[in-house]
Amino acid sequence: MLRSYLEEIKRQAGHCIKCVQGRKWWNVRLLIIEDEPKIAHSLSEGFQAEHFAVDVAEDGEKGLQLATEIRYDGIVLDWNLPRMDGLSLLRKLRQSGSSTRVLILSGRREVADRVAGLQAGADDYLIKPFSFQELLARMHTLLRRAQETSEVLTVGDLVLDPQRHMVTRAGKPIKLSQREYALLEYLMRNVGRTVTRTMVVEHVWNLWFDGLTSVVDVYISYLRAKIDHGYAYPLIHTIRGIGFMLATEVKK
């Protein structure tokens, strides 16, 4: 079964080389943290064929060491690793201040597991067995978002500077986690518009299922505590039965 799965990964990797010609990712460095040597090798070959620079770590401790010593553009992280599991690694990485895009690979299919992975700081979650084409497409999406540059966003006295990765309100710096920052940026880019929980999951977590929409409320509450608490007027509003809106005021 493993052999046929690996052969399928290689076959799809070869197909992707043909179907995405002209979309080369030069000077992009990936770290693959995977303890199954054959899977790690197949993934490494597939990404290198797409002109990614790839490093491989076979356990959690080595993966964390590389991830903190070298600046990677993206990380493919297996959940079940020897010496340190993937979620513990991810939490330590985020605590160190890293904003590198991380995609978790796991055989765990329960919604609770996906929520745990996202809350630990993952940007995406892909269930094994997976299609290499889908993995490649998801990594492309994560990297495009990371590479996007734009103007400073301002809503009332709230300012978000994407270039400097800084947020202030009324001139006061506000420290946000990577996920809180991504959520706030999405709300600010849709100022005055109502966004549903499903829209947030799709755009901020890069996922497409309704089972995770409850996590949005958790992060909205985190943001409100930092963005609205103690200020003259709230900016994050709940639109009953629909979702949320960021605005200086909402018409009744």
mmCIF file of C-alpha atoms in Angstrom:
data_model
loop_
_atom_site.group_PDB
_atom_site.id
_atom_site.type_symbol
_atom_site.label_atom_id
_atom_site.label_comp_id
_atom_site.label_asym_id
_atom_site.label_seq_id
_atom_site.Cartn_x
_atom_site.Cartn_y
_atom_site.Cartn_z
ATOM 1 C CA MET A 1 0.000 0.000 0.000
ATOM 2 C CA LEU A 2 2.820 2.399 0.917
ATOM 3 C CA ARG A 3 4.625 1.612 -2.341
ATOM 4 C CA SER A 4 1.560 2.393 -4.456
ATOM 5 C CA TYR A 5 0.992 5.602 -2.484
ATOM 6 C CA LEU A 6 4.596 6.713 -3.063
ATOM 7 C CA GLU A 7 4.380 5.854 -6.753
ATOM 8 C CA GLU A 8 1.227 7.983 -7.006
ATOM 9 C CA ILE A 9 3.006 10.927 -5.347
ATOM 10 C CA LYS A 10 5.848 10.649 -7.877
ATOM 11 C CA ARG A 11 3.440 10.332 -10.793
ATOM 12 C CA GLN A 12 1.486 13.413 -9.718
ATOM 13 C CA ALA A 13 4.689 15.348 -9.108
ATOM 14 C CA GLY A 14 5.745 14.651 -12.679
ATOM 15 C CA HIS A 15 2.339 15.706 -13.954
ATOM 16 C CA CYS A 16 2.507 18.961 -11.974
ATOM 17 C CA ILE A 17 5.809 19.860 -13.608
ATOM 18 C CA LYS A 18 4.019 19.885 -16.962
ATOM 19 C CA CYS A 19 0.777 21.529 -15.851
ATOM 20 C CA VAL A 20 2.317 24.526 -14.058
ATOM 21 C CA GLN A 21 5.152 25.438 -16.392
ATOM 22 C CA GLY A 22 5.714 29.165 -16.278
ATOM 23 C CA ARG A 23 4.953 29.275 -12.533
ATOM 24 C CA LYS A 24 8.426 28.540 -11.215
ATOM 25 C CA TRP A 25 9.314 29.187 -7.576
ATOM 26 C CA TRP A 26 12.955 30.180 -7.771
ATOM 27 C CA ASN A 27 14.750 31.097 -4.522
ATOM 28 C CA VAL A 28 11.989 29.641 -2.352
ATOM 29 C CA ARG A 29 13.197 27.386 0.454
ATOM 30 C CA LEU A 30 11.060 24.655 2.004
ATOM 31 C CA LEU A 31 11.615 22.459 5.028
ATOM 32 C CA ILE A 32 10.002 19.018 5.010
ATOM 33 C CA ILE A 33 9.751 17.465 8.485
ATOM 34 C CA GLU A 34 8.740 13.858 7.905
ATOM 35 C CA ASP A 35 10.022 10.697 9.600
ATOM 36 C CA GLU A 36 9.020 8.248 6.849
ATOM 37 C CA PRO A 37 12.132 8.290 4.592
ATOM 38 C CA LYS A 38 10.380 7.228 1.387
ATOM 39 C CA ILE A 39 7.609 9.823 1.736
ATOM 40 C CA ALA A 40 10.139 12.529 2.627
ATOM 41 C CA HIS A 41 12.254 11.607 -0.396
ATOM 42 C CA SER A 42 9.261 11.623 -2.757
ATOM 43 C CA LEU A 43 8.089 15.009 -1.492
ATOM 44 C CA SER A 44 11.588 16.425 -1.721
ATOM 45 C CA GLU A 45 11.946 15.235 -5.323
ATOM 46 C CA GLY A 46 8.548 16.633 -6.262
ATOM 47 C CA PHE A 47 9.225 20.098 -4.829
ATOM 48 C CA GLN A 48 12.768 20.222 -6.202
ATOM 49 C CA ALA A 49 11.363 19.471 -9.658
ATOM 50 C CA GLU A 50 9.336 22.664 -9.174
ATOM 51 C CA HIS A 51 12.592 24.541 -8.441
ATOM 52 C CA PHE A 52 12.074 24.782 -4.681
ATOM 53 C CA ALA A 53 15.178 24.501 -2.511
ATOM 54 C CA VAL A 54 14.351 21.725 -0.039
ATOM 55 C CA ASP A 55 15.779 20.592 3.293
ATOM 56 C CA VAL A 56 14.528 17.495 5.105
ATOM 57 C CA ALA A 57 14.423 16.704 8.825
ATOM 58 C CA GLU A 58 13.504 13.211 10.027
ATOM 59 C CA ASP A 59 12.477 14.070 13.598
ATOM 60 C CA GLY A 60 10.936 16.901 15.569
ATOM 61 C CA GLU A 61 14.050 18.083 17.369
ATOM 62 C CA LYS A 62 16.087 18.394 14.191
ATOM 63 C CA GLY A 63 13.122 20.020 12.456
ATOM 64 C CA LEU A 64 12.779 22.659 15.166
ATOM 65 C CA GLN A 65 16.523 23.330 15.104
ATOM 66 C CA LEU A 66 16.534 23.894 11.342
ATOM 67 C CA ALA A 67 13.317 25.947 11.430
ATOM 68 C CA THR A 68 14.718 28.326 14.041
ATOM 69 C CA GLU A 69 18.236 28.616 12.569
ATOM 70 C CA ILE A 70 17.323 28.992 8.876
ATOM 71 C CA ARG A 71 14.739 31.289 7.330
ATOM 72 C CA TYR A 72 12.324 29.091 5.379
ATOM 73 C CA ASP A 73 9.480 30.309 3.194
ATOM 74 C CA GLY A 74 7.329 27.280 3.972
ATOM 75 C CA ILE A 75 7.314 24.127 6.091
ATOM 76 C CA VAL A 76 5.577 20.810 5.435
ATOM 77 C CA LEU A 77 5.154 19.275 8.894
ATOM 78 C CA ASP A 78 4.128 15.729 9.777
ATOM 79 C CA TRP A 79 2.129 15.474 13.014
ATOM 80 C CA ASN A 80 3.511 12.153 14.304
ATOM 81 C CA LEU A 81 7.258 12.585 14.668
ATOM 82 C CA PRO A 82 9.875 10.970 16.889
ATOM 83 C CA ARG A 83 11.680 13.014 19.568
ATOM 84 C CA MET A 84 9.093 15.821 19.364
ATOM 85 C CA ASP A 85 5.611 15.675 17.872
ATOM 86 C CA GLY A 86 4.563 18.113 15.182
ATOM 87 C CA LEU A 87 2.210 20.183 17.331
ATOM 88 C CA SER A 88 4.785 20.678 20.087
ATOM 89 C CA LEU A 89 7.297 21.709 17.436
ATOM 90 C CA LEU A 90 4.823 24.157 15.906
ATOM 91 C CA ARG A 91 3.969 25.759 19.242
ATOM 92 C CA LYS A 92 7.647 26.273 20.042
ATOM 93 C CA LEU A 93 8.218 27.709 16.579
ATOM 94 C CA ARG A 94 5.396 30.233 16.962
ATOM 95 C CA GLN A 95 6.551 31.137 20.460
ATOM 96 C CA SER A 96 9.928 32.000 18.961
ATOM 97 C CA GLY A 97 8.192 34.584 16.771
ATOM 98 C CA SER A 98 8.392 32.703 13.472
ATOM 99 C CA SER A 99 5.751 33.583 10.872
ATOM 100 C CA THR A 100 6.852 30.931 8.345
ATOM 101 C CA ARG A 101 3.911 29.316 6.547
ATOM 102 C CA VAL A 102 3.309 25.803 7.926
ATOM 103 C CA LEU A 103 1.199 23.057 6.368
ATOM 104 C CA ILE A 104 0.492 20.046 8.589
ATOM 105 C CA LEU A 105 0.317 16.538 7.141
ATOM 106 C CA SER A 106 -1.586 14.045 9.270
ATOM 107 C CA GLY A 107 -3.594 10.871 9.142
ATOM 108 C CA ARG A 108 -5.883 12.293 11.853
ATOM 109 C CA ARG A 109 -9.247 13.008 10.295
ATOM 110 C CA GLU A 110 -11.325 14.296 13.219
ATOM 111 C CA VAL A 111 -12.397 17.942 13.179
ATOM 112 C CA ALA A 112 -11.023 18.303 16.716
ATOM 113 C CA ASP A 113 -7.575 17.324 15.443
ATOM 114 C CA ARG A 114 -7.725 19.884 12.647
ATOM 115 C CA VAL A 115 -8.808 22.554 15.111
ATOM 116 C CA ALA A 116 -5.901 21.628 17.396
ATOM 117 C CA GLY A 117 -3.473 21.925 14.500
ATOM 118 C CA LEU A 118 -4.777 25.320 13.449
ATOM 119 C CA GLN A 119 -4.856 26.635 16.996
ATOM 120 C CA ALA A 120 -1.249 25.553 17.429
ATOM 121 C CA GLY A 121 -0.364 27.909 14.571
ATOM 122 C CA ALA A 122 -0.694 25.917 11.346
ATOM 123 C CA ASP A 123 -1.684 27.748 8.167
ATOM 124 C CA ASP A 124 -3.168 24.681 6.507
ATOM 125 C CA TYR A 125 -3.915 21.023 7.243
ATOM 126 C CA LEU A 126 -3.862 18.156 4.754
ATOM 127 C CA ILE A 127 -4.998 14.621 5.563
ATOM 128 C CA LYS A 128 -2.980 11.557 4.551
ATOM 129 C CA PRO A 129 -3.150 9.946 2.070
ATOM 130 C CA PHE A 130 -3.047 13.104 -0.020
ATOM 131 C CA SER A 131 -2.640 14.166 -3.619
ATOM 132 C CA PHE A 132 0.712 15.780 -4.392
ATOM 133 C CA GLN A 133 -1.118 18.086 -6.802
ATOM 134 C CA GLU A 134 -3.255 19.368 -3.933
ATOM 135 C CA LEU A 135 -0.242 19.726 -1.639
ATOM 136 C CA LEU A 136 1.597 21.712 -4.304
ATOM 137 C CA ALA A 137 -1.420 23.924 -4.978
ATOM 138 C CA ARG A 138 -1.926 24.640 -1.290
ATOM 139 C CA MET A 139 1.736 25.499 -0.799
ATOM 140 C CA HIS A 140 1.574 27.843 -3.801
ATOM 141 C CA THR A 141 -1.400 29.590 -2.191
ATOM 142 C CA LEU A 142 0.342 29.958 1.165
ATOM 143 C CA LEU A 143 3.483 31.337 -0.444
ATOM 144 C CA ARG A 144 1.590 33.810 -2.618
ATOM 145 C CA ARG A 145 -0.090 35.212 0.461
ATOM 146 C CA ALA A 146 3.227 35.470 2.283
ATOM 147 C CA GLN A 147 4.822 37.303 -0.640
ATOM 148 C CA GLU A 148 2.016 39.801 -1.121
ATOM 149 C CA THR A 149 2.918 43.393 -0.343
ATOM 150 C CA SER A 150 0.474 46.250 -0.091
ATOM 151 C CA GLU A 151 -0.236 49.655 1.311
ATOM 152 C CA VAL A 152 -0.775 50.457 4.959
ATOM 153 C CA LEU A 153 -4.369 49.675 5.980
ATOM 154 C CA THR A 154 -6.254 52.215 8.102
ATOM 155 C CA VAL A 155 -9.717 52.019 9.663
ATOM 156 C CA GLY A 156 -10.459 54.841 12.057
ATOM 157 C CA ASP A 157 -7.534 54.995 14.476
ATOM 158 C CA LEU A 158 -6.520 51.394 13.722
ATOM 159 C CA VAL A 159 -3.457 51.000 11.489
ATOM 160 C CA LEU A 160 -1.956 47.802 10.049
ATOM 161 C CA ASP A 161 1.391 47.973 8.253
ATOM 162 C CA PRO A 162 1.950 44.751 6.221
ATOM 163 C CA GLN A 163 5.534 45.658 5.368
ATOM 164 C CA ARG A 164 6.573 46.026 8.996
ATOM 165 C CA HIS A 165 4.020 43.521 10.304
ATOM 166 C CA MET A 166 2.874 46.063 12.893
ATOM 167 C CA VAL A 167 -0.535 47.058 14.260
ATOM 168 C CA THR A 168 -1.388 50.176 16.255
ATOM 169 C CA ARG A 169 -4.574 51.739 17.560
ATOM 170 C CA ALA A 170 -4.632 55.394 18.603
ATOM 171 C CA GLY A 171 -0.846 55.255 18.213
ATOM 172 C CA LYS A 172 -0.473 52.402 20.721
ATOM 173 C CA PRO A 173 1.307 49.244 19.461
ATOM 174 C CA ILE A 174 -0.772 46.063 19.642
ATOM 175 C CA LYS A 175 0.937 42.674 19.791
ATOM 176 C CA LEU A 176 -0.927 39.956 17.883
ATOM 177 C CA SER A 177 -0.271 36.293 17.231
ATOM 178 C CA GLN A 178 0.236 35.265 13.612
ATOM 179 C CA ARG A 179 -3.350 33.986 13.345
ATOM 180 C CA GLU A 180 -4.837 37.068 15.019
ATOM 181 C CA TYR A 181 -2.840 39.262 12.637
ATOM 182 C CA ALA A 182 -4.051 37.292 9.597
ATOM 183 C CA LEU A 183 -7.666 37.547 10.764
ATOM 184 C CA LEU A 184 -7.403 41.273 11.406
ATOM 185 C CA GLU A 185 -5.795 41.875 8.010
ATOM 186 C CA TYR A 186 -8.624 39.975 6.310
ATOM 187 C CA LEU A 187 -11.242 42.016 8.188
ATOM 188 C CA MET A 188 -9.498 45.275 7.342
ATOM 189 C CA ARG A 189 -9.260 44.372 3.657
ATOM 190 C CA ASN A 190 -13.024 43.853 3.780
ATOM 191 C CA VAL A 191 -13.832 46.930 5.850
ATOM 192 C CA GLY A 192 -17.556 47.716 5.908
ATOM 193 C CA ARG A 193 -18.443 44.259 4.508
ATOM 194 C CA THR A 194 -19.958 41.377 6.400
ATOM 195 C CA VAL A 195 -17.799 38.247 6.273
ATOM 196 C CA THR A 196 -19.180 34.856 7.257
ATOM 197 C CA ARG A 197 -17.352 32.346 9.436
ATOM 198 C CA THR A 198 -16.936 30.073 6.428
ATOM 199 C CA MET A 199 -15.345 32.921 4.433
ATOM 200 C CA VAL A 200 -12.870 33.507 7.256
ATOM 201 C CA VAL A 201 -11.946 29.809 7.444
ATOM 202 C CA GLU A 202 -11.430 29.671 3.673
ATOM 203 C CA HIS A 203 -9.309 32.817 3.427
ATOM 204 C CA VAL A 204 -7.444 32.928 6.737
ATOM 205 C CA TRP A 205 -6.971 29.195 7.293
ATOM 206 C CA ASN A 206 -7.025 28.198 3.626
ATOM 207 C CA LEU A 207 -9.533 25.408 4.311
ATOM 208 C CA TRP A 208 -12.894 24.500 2.863
ATOM 209 C CA PHE A 209 -15.129 22.831 5.440
ATOM 210 C CA ASP A 210 -17.700 24.119 7.915
ATOM 211 C CA GLY A 211 -16.543 22.027 10.879
ATOM 212 C CA LEU A 212 -13.929 24.609 11.825
ATOM 213 C CA THR A 213 -16.110 27.696 11.803
ATOM 214 C CA SER A 214 -16.417 27.616 15.606
ATOM 215 C CA VAL A 215 -12.709 28.451 15.898
ATOM 216 C CA VAL A 216 -13.423 31.807 14.219
ATOM 217 C CA ASP A 217 -15.442 32.959 17.234
ATOM 218 C CA VAL A 218 -12.524 32.120 19.507
ATOM 219 C CA TYR A 219 -10.128 34.276 17.496
ATOM 220 C CA ILE A 220 -12.657 37.083 17.139
ATOM 221 C CA SER A 221 -12.849 37.196 20.948
ATOM 222 C CA TYR A 222 -9.035 37.303 21.138
ATOM 223 C CA LEU A 223 -8.974 40.208 18.667
ATOM 224 C CA ARG A 224 -11.705 42.133 20.459
ATOM 225 C CA ALA A 225 -9.784 41.929 23.722
ATOM 226 C CA LYS A 226 -6.756 43.530 22.040
ATOM 227 C CA ILE A 227 -8.334 45.808 19.411
ATOM 228 C CA ASP A 228 -11.508 47.095 21.074
ATOM 229 C CA HIS A 229 -11.127 46.743 24.839
ATOM 230 C CA GLY A 230 -10.318 50.074 26.459
ATOM 231 C CA TYR A 231 -10.824 52.199 23.336
ATOM 232 C CA ALA A 232 -13.437 54.854 22.630
ATOM 233 C CA TYR A 233 -15.543 52.760 20.232
ATOM 234 C CA PRO A 234 -15.586 49.159 18.990
ATOM 235 C CA LEU A 235 -14.420 48.259 15.497
ATOM 236 C CA ILE A 236 -15.334 44.561 15.360
ATOM 237 C CA HIS A 237 -19.076 44.003 15.128
ATOM 238 C CA THR A 238 -21.166 40.821 15.139
ATOM 239 C CA ILE A 239 -23.794 40.705 12.411
ATOM 240 C CA ARG A 240 -26.369 38.403 13.961
ATOM 241 C CA GLY A 241 -26.958 35.211 12.042
ATOM 242 C CA ILE A 242 -24.361 36.053 9.380
ATOM 243 C CA GLY A 243 -20.866 36.789 10.647
ATOM 244 C CA PHE A 244 -18.686 39.789 11.437
ATOM 245 C CA MET A 245 -17.810 43.228 10.149
ATOM 246 C CA LEU A 246 -14.962 45.597 10.873
ATOM 247 C CA ALA A 247 -16.110 49.209 10.684
ATOM 248 C CA THR A 248 -16.027 52.441 12.663
ATOM 249 C CA GLU A 249 -19.802 52.139 12.982
ATOM 250 C CA VAL A 250 -22.560 49.849 11.824
ATOM 251 C CA LYS A 251 -25.931 51.171 10.695
ATOM 252 C CA LYS A 252 -28.796 49.794 12.754
#
